[in-house]
Short mmCIF file of C-alpha atoms in Angstrom, two decimals:
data_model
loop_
_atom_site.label_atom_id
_atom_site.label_comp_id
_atom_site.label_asym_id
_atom_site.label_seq_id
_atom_site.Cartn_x
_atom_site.Cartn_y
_atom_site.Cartn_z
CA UNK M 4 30.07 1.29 -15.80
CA UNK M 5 27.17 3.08 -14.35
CA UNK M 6 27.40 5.24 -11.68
CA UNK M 7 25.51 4.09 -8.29
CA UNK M 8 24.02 6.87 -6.40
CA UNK M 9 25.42 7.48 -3.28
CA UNK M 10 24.45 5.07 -0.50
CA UNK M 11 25.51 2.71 2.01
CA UNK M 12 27.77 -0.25 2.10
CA UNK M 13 25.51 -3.15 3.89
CA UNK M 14 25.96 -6.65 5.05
CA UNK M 15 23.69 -9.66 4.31
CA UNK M 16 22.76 -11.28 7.10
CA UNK M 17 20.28 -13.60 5.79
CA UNK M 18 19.75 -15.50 2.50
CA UNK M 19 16.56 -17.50 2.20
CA UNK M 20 14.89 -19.27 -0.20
CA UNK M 21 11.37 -18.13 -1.21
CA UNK M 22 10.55 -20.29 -4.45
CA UNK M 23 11.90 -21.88 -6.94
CA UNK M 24 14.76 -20.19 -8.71
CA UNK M 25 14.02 -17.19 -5.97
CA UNK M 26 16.30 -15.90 -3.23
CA UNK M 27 15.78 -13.20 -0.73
CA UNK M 28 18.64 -11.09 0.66
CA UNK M 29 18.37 -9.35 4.15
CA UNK M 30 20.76 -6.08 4.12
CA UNK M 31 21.49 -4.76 7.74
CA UNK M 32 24.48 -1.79 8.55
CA UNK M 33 27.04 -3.65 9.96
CA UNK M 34 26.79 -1.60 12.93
CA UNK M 35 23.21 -2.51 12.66
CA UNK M 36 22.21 1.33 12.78
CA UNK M 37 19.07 2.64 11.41
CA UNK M 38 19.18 2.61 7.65
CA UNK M 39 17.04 5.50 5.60
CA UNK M 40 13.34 5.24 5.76
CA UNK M 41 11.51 4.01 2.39
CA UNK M 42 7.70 3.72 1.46
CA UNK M 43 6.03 0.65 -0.18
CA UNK M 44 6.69 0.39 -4.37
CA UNK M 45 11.03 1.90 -3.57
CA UNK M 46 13.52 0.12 -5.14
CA UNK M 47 17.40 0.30 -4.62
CA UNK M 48 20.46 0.22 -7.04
CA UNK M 49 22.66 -2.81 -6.09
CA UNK M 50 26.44 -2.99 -7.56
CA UNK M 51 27.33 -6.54 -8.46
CA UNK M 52 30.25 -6.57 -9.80
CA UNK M 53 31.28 -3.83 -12.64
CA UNK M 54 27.01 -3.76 -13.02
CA UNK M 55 24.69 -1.93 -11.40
CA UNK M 56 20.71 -3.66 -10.78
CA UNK M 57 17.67 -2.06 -9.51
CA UNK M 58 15.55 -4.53 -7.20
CA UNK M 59 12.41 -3.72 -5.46
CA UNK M 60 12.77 -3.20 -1.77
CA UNK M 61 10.32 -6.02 0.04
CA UNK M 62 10.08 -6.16 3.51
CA UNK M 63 8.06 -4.33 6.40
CA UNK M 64 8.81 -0.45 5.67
CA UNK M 65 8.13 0.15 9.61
CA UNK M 66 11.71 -1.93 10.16
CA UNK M 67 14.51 0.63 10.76
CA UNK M 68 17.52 -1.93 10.41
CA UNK M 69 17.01 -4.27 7.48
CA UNK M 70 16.19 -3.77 4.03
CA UNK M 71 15.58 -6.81 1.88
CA UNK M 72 15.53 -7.67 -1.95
CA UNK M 73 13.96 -11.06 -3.85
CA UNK M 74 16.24 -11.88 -6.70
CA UNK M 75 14.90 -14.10 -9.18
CA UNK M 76 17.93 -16.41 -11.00
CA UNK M 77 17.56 -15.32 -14.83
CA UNK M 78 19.98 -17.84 -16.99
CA UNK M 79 19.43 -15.39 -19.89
CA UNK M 80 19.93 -12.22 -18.26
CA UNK M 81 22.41 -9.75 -18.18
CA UNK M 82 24.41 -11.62 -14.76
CA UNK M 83 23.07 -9.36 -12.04
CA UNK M 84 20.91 -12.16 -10.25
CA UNK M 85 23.67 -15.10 -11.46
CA UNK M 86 26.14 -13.32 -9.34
CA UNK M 87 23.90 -12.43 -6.36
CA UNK M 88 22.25 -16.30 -6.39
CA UNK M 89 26.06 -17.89 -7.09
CA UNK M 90 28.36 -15.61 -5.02
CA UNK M 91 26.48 -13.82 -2.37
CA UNK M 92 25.56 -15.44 0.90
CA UNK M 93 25.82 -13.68 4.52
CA UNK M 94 28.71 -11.66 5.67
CA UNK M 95 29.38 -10.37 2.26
CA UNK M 96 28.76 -6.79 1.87
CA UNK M 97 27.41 -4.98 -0.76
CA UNK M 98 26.75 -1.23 -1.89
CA UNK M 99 23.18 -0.47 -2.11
CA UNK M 100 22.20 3.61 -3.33
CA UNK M 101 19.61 4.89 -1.54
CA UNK M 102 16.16 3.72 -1.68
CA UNK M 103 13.97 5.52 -4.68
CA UNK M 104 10.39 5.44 -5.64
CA UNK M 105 8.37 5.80 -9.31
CA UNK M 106 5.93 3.18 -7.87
CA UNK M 107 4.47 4.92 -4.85
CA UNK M 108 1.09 3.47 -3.04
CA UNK M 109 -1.81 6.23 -3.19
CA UNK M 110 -4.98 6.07 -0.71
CA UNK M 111 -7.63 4.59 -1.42
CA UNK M 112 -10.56 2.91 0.22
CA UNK M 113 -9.62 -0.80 -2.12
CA UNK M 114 -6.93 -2.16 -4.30
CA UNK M 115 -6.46 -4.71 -6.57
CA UNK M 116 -2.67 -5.92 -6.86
CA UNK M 117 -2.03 -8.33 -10.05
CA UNK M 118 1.88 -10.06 -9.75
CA UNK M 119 3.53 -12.29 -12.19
CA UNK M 120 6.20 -14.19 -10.67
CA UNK M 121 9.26 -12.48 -9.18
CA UNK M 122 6.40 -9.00 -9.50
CA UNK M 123 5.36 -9.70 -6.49
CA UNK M 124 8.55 -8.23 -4.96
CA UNK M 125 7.02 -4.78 -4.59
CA UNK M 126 3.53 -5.23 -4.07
CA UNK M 127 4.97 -7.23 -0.72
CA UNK M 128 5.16 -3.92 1.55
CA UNK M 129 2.19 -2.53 0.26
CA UNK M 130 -0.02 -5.52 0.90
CA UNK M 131 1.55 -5.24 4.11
CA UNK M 132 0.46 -1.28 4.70
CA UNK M 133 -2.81 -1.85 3.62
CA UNK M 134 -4.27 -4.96 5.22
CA UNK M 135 -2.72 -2.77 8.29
CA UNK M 136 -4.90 0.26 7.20
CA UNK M 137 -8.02 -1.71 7.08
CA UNK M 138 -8.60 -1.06 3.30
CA UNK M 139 -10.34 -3.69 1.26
CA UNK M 140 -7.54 -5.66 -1.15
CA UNK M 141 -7.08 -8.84 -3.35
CA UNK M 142 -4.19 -10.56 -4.59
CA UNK M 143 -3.97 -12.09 -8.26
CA UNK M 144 -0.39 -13.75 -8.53
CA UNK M 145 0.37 -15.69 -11.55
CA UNK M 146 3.85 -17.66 -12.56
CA UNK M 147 4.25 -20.50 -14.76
CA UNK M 148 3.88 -23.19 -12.23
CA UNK M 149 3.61 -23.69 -8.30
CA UNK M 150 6.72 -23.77 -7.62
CA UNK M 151 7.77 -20.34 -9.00
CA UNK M 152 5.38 -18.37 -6.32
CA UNK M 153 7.52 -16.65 -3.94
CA UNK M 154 6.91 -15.82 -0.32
CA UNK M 155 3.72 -18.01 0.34
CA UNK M 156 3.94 -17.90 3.97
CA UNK M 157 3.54 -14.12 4.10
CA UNK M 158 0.35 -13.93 1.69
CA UNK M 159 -0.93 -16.64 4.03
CA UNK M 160 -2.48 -13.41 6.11
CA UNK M 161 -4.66 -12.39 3.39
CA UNK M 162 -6.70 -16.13 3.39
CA UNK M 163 -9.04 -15.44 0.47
CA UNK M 164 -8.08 -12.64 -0.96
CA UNK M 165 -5.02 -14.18 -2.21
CA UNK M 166 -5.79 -15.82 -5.18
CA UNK M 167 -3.10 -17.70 -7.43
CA UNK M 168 -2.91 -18.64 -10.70
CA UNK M 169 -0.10 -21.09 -11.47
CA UNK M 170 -0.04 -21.17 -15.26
CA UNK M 171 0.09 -24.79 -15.83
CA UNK M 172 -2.77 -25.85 -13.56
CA UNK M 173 -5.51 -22.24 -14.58
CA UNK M 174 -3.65 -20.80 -17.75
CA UNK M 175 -3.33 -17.31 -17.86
CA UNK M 176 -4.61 -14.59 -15.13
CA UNK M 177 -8.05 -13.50 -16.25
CA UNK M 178 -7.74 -10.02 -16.04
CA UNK M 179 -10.55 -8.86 -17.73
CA UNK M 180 -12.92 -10.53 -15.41
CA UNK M 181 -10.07 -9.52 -12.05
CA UNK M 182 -10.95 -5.98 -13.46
CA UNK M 183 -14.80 -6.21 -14.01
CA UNK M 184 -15.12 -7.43 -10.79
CA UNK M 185 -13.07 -4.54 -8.87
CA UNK M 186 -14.55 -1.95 -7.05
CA UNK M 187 -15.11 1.12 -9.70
CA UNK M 188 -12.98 3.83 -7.13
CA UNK M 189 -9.99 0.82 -6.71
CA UNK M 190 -6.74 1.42 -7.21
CA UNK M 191 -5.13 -1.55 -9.52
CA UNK M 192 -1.25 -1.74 -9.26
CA UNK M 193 0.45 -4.57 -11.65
CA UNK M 194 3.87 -5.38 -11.52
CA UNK M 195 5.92 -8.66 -13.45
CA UNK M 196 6.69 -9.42 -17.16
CA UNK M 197 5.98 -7.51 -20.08
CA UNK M 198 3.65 -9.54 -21.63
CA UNK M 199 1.36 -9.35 -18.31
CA UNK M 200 1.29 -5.52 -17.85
CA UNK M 201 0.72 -4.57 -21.36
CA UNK M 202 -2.32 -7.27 -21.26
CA UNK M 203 -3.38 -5.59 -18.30
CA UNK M 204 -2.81 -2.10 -19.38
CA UNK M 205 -5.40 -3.03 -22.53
CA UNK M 206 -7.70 -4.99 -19.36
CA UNK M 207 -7.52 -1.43 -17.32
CA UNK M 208 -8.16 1.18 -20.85
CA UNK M 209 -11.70 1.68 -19.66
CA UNK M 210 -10.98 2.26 -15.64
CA UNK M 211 -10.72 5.32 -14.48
CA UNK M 212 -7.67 7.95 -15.03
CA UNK M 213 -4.88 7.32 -12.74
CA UNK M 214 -6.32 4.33 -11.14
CA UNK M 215 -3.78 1.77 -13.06
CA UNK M 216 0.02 1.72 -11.84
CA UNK M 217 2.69 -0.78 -13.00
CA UNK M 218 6.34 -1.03 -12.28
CA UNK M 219 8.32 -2.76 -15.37
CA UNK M 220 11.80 -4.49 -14.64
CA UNK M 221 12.71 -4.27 -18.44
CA UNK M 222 11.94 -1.21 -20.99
CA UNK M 223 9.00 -0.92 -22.43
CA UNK M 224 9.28 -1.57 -26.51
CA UNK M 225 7.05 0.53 -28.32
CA UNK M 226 6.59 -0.84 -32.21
CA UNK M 227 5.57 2.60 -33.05
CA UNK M 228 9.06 4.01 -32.50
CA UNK M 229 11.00 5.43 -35.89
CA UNK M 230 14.44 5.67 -36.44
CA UNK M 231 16.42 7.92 -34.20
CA UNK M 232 17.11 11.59 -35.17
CA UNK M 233 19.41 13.68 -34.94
CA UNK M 234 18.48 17.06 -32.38
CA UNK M 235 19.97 19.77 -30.33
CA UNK M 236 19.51 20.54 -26.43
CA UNK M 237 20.34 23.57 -25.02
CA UNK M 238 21.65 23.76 -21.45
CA UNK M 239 19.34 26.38 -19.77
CA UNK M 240 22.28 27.23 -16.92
CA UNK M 241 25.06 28.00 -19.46
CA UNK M 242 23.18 28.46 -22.83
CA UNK M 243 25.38 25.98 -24.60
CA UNK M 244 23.87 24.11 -27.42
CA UNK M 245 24.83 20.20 -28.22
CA UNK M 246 24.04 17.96 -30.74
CA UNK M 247 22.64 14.66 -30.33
CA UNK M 248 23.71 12.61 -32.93
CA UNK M 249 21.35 9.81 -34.38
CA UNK M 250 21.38 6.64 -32.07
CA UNK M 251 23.20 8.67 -29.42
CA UNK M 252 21.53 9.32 -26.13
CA UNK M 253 21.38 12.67 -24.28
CA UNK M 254 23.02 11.47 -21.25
CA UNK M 255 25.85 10.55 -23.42
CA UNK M 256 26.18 13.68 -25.25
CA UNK M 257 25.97 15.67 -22.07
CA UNK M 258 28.83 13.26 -20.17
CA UNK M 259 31.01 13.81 -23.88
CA UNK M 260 30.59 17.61 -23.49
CA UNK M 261 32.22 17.33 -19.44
CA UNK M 262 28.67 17.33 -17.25
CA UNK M 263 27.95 14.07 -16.18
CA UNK M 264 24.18 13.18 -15.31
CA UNK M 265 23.22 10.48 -12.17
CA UNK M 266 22.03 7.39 -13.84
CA UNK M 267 22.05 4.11 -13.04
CA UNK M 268 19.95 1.41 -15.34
CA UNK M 269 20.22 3.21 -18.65
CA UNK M 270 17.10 1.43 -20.25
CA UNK M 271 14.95 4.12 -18.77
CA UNK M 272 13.45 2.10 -15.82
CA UNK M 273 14.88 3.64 -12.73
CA UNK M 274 14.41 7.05 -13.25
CA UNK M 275 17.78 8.07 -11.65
CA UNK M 276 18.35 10.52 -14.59
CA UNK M 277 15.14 12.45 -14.78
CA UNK M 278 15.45 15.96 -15.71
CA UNK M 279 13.54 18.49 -16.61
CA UNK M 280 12.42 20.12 -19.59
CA UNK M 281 11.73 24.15 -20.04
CA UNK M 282 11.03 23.64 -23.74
CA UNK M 283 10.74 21.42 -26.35
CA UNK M 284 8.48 18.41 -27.61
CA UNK M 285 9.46 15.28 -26.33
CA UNK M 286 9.97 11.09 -27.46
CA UNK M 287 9.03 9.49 -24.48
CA UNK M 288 11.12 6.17 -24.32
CA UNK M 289 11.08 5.28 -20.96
CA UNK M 290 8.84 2.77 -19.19
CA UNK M 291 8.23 4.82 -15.61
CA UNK M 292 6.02 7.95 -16.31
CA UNK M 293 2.48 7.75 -16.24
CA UNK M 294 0.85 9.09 -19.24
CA UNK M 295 -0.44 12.37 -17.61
CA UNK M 296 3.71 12.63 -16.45
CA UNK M 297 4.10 12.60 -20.26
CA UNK M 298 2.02 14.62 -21.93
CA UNK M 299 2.65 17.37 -19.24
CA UNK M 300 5.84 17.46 -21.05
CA UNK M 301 7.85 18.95 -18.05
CA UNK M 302 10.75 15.88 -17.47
CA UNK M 303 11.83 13.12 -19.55
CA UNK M 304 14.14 10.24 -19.42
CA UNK M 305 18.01 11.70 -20.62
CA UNK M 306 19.28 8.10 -21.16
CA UNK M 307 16.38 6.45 -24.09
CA UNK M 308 14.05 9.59 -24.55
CA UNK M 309 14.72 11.91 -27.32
CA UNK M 310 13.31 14.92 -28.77
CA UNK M 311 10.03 14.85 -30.92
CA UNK M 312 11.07 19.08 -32.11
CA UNK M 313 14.11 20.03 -33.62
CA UNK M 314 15.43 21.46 -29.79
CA UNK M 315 14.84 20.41 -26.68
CA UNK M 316 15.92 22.85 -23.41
CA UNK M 317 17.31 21.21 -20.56
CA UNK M 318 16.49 22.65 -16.68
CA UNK M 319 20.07 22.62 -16.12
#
C-alpha cells in the first residue's frame, strides 16, 4: 500500500453536487481548528481504503477551516472516486497528508487558464486569487457535454471571460486560436485529460519559455521510451551501491535494501518522492517537472524515472 504522508484525520461536513458525475467534499478538523495554509495549484493525498489518491485542493485558500476536493466518478478507474462518490457522505472522516504543490500560480500581469472537465479543480483557487488581484484572465473549459461542467455558479463572477466549450454543441477547444489571441507576456496554465494538454503543449511550442504550466492526473506516456535497463545508484550518505534491475524502480530497490522513500501515487504525478541527484544522467519518466526542472538534471522522480548513464548518485 502506499504510504500517506503525514497529515490530519478530517471530517466531511459537506457533500455537494457540482455536475454531472462530479461531487465536492468539504474537509473541516473536527474540532474545527485551523488546518495548514495552502496556495492555489496544491493538491492533497487522500486514503480510501487500502489506496492512496491525490486530488486538487479547490476552494478559497484565504479559508483557515475547510479544505475541499471535486471528485469526478471514473467507472474505469482504479476505485478511488467509486469509493469516495459510493461510501463517503458527512460525518465520515478521512486522512488527508498535507497539502503539496508542483502546480504553483506565478505573477503575472494576465493569464489564460484552459480546463477539461474535472481540470478545472485546480485552476478554481487561482481564478479566485487573481480576479482578486486585479490581473486580466480568461477561462476556456471544455467537457464532453453541458452537463459535465462543474462548479458553474462560481465561474458566474468572471461574466465573459468564462468561455465554455461543451464538446457536443462547439467540438473541441480551439486552442490554437485561445493561444494566438493571448497576451504575448500571459501566463497559460492547462489542466484535464491527456489528450487536451499534450494538444495544448504542441498549441503553446512557440510561446514563450516558462509561460505554459499543466498539472496531469495520469502519467504522461512518452512513445519514445525503450526498454528498461538495468543501472546502479549509489547512496551519497553511506556510499553503498545498488542495482536496479530491469523493470524495477528505484524506490523499490532502495525500500528492498531497508531505506524506505515517502511516496504516495507511484506513477510519478505527485512528486512525493523527489530526490535529488549529485551525479548521473537521467530518464525522466515523470509527468510534473518542467522541462528546464529536467534538463537541470539536479532531482528526478525515484518511483518511474531511471538512469540514462550507467550510475546514477543519490543526495541521500
Amino acid at each position: 500500500m502506499p504510504d500517506l504522508p503525514t497529515g490530519l484525520a478530517l471530517q466531511v461536513v459537506a457533500r455537494q453536487i457540482e455536475a454531472e458525475d462530479v461531487v465536492s467534499y468539504t474537509l473541516a478538523r473536527p474540532d474545527r481548528g485551523p488546518l495548514p495554509p495552502w496556495a492555489p495549484g496544491a493538491h492533497v493525498d487522500v486514503q480510501l481504503g487500502d489506496a492512496v489518491r491525490q486530488y486538487s485542493l479547490c476552494g478559497d485558500p484565504a479559508d483557515r477551516t475547510t479544505w475541499r476536493i471535486g471528485v469526478l466518478r471514473e467507472p474505469d478507474g482504479r476505485g478511488g472516486s467509486r469509493y469516495l462518490h459510493d461510501l463517503v457522505r458527512p460525518g465520515s472522516e478521512l486522512e488527508i497528508g498535507l497539502p503539496r504543490n508542483n502546480f504553483p500560480l506565478v505573477d503575472a500581469r494576465h493569464y489564460v487558464f484552459v480546463a477539461g472537465g474535472i481540470g478545472i479543480t485546480p485552476l478554481l483557487p487561482m481564478i479566485r486569487v487573481v480576479q482578486a488581484s486585479g490581473a486580466g484572465w480568461s477561462l476556456h473549459y471544455g467537457a464532453r457535454r453541458r452537463s459535465r461542467l462543474a462548479f458553474l455558479d462560481e465561474l458566474a463572477c468572471g461574466g465573459s471571460r468564462v468561455r465554455l466549450h461543451p464538446e457536443d454543441e462547439y467540438g473541441l477547444l480551439p486552442l490554437a486560436g485561445i493561444l494566438a489571441a493571448a497576451p504575448p507576456d500571459a501566463q497559460v496554465y492547462g489542466c484535464g485529460p491527456e489528450p487536451l494538454l499534450d494538444a495544448l503543449e504542441r498549441a503553446g511550442a512557440g510561446r514563450p519559455t516558462g509561460s505554459l504550466h499543466v498539472e496531469r492526473f495520469r502519467p504522461r506516456i512518452d512513445p519514445a521510451a525503450g526498454p528498461d535497463q538495468a543501472f546502479d545508484v549509489l547512496v551519497a550518505s553511506t556510499g553503498t551501491t545498488l542495482r536496479v534491475g530491469a523493470g524495477v524502480s528505484v524506490l523499490d530497490t532502495l525500500d528492498a535494501a531497508g531505506l524506505p522513500m515517502p511516496s504516495s501515487c507511484r506513477e510519478g504525478t505527485c512528486a512525493s518522492c523527489e530526490t535529488a541527484v549529485l551525479a548521473g544522467e537521467i530518464d525522466h519518466r515523470d509527468s510534473v517537472l518542467s522541462t528546464a526542472e529536467r534538463e537541470s538534471g539536479k532531482t528526478m522522480m525515484i518511483c518511474v524515472s531511471r538512469a540514462a548513464s550507467p550510475l546514477l548518485v543519490l543526495d541521500l
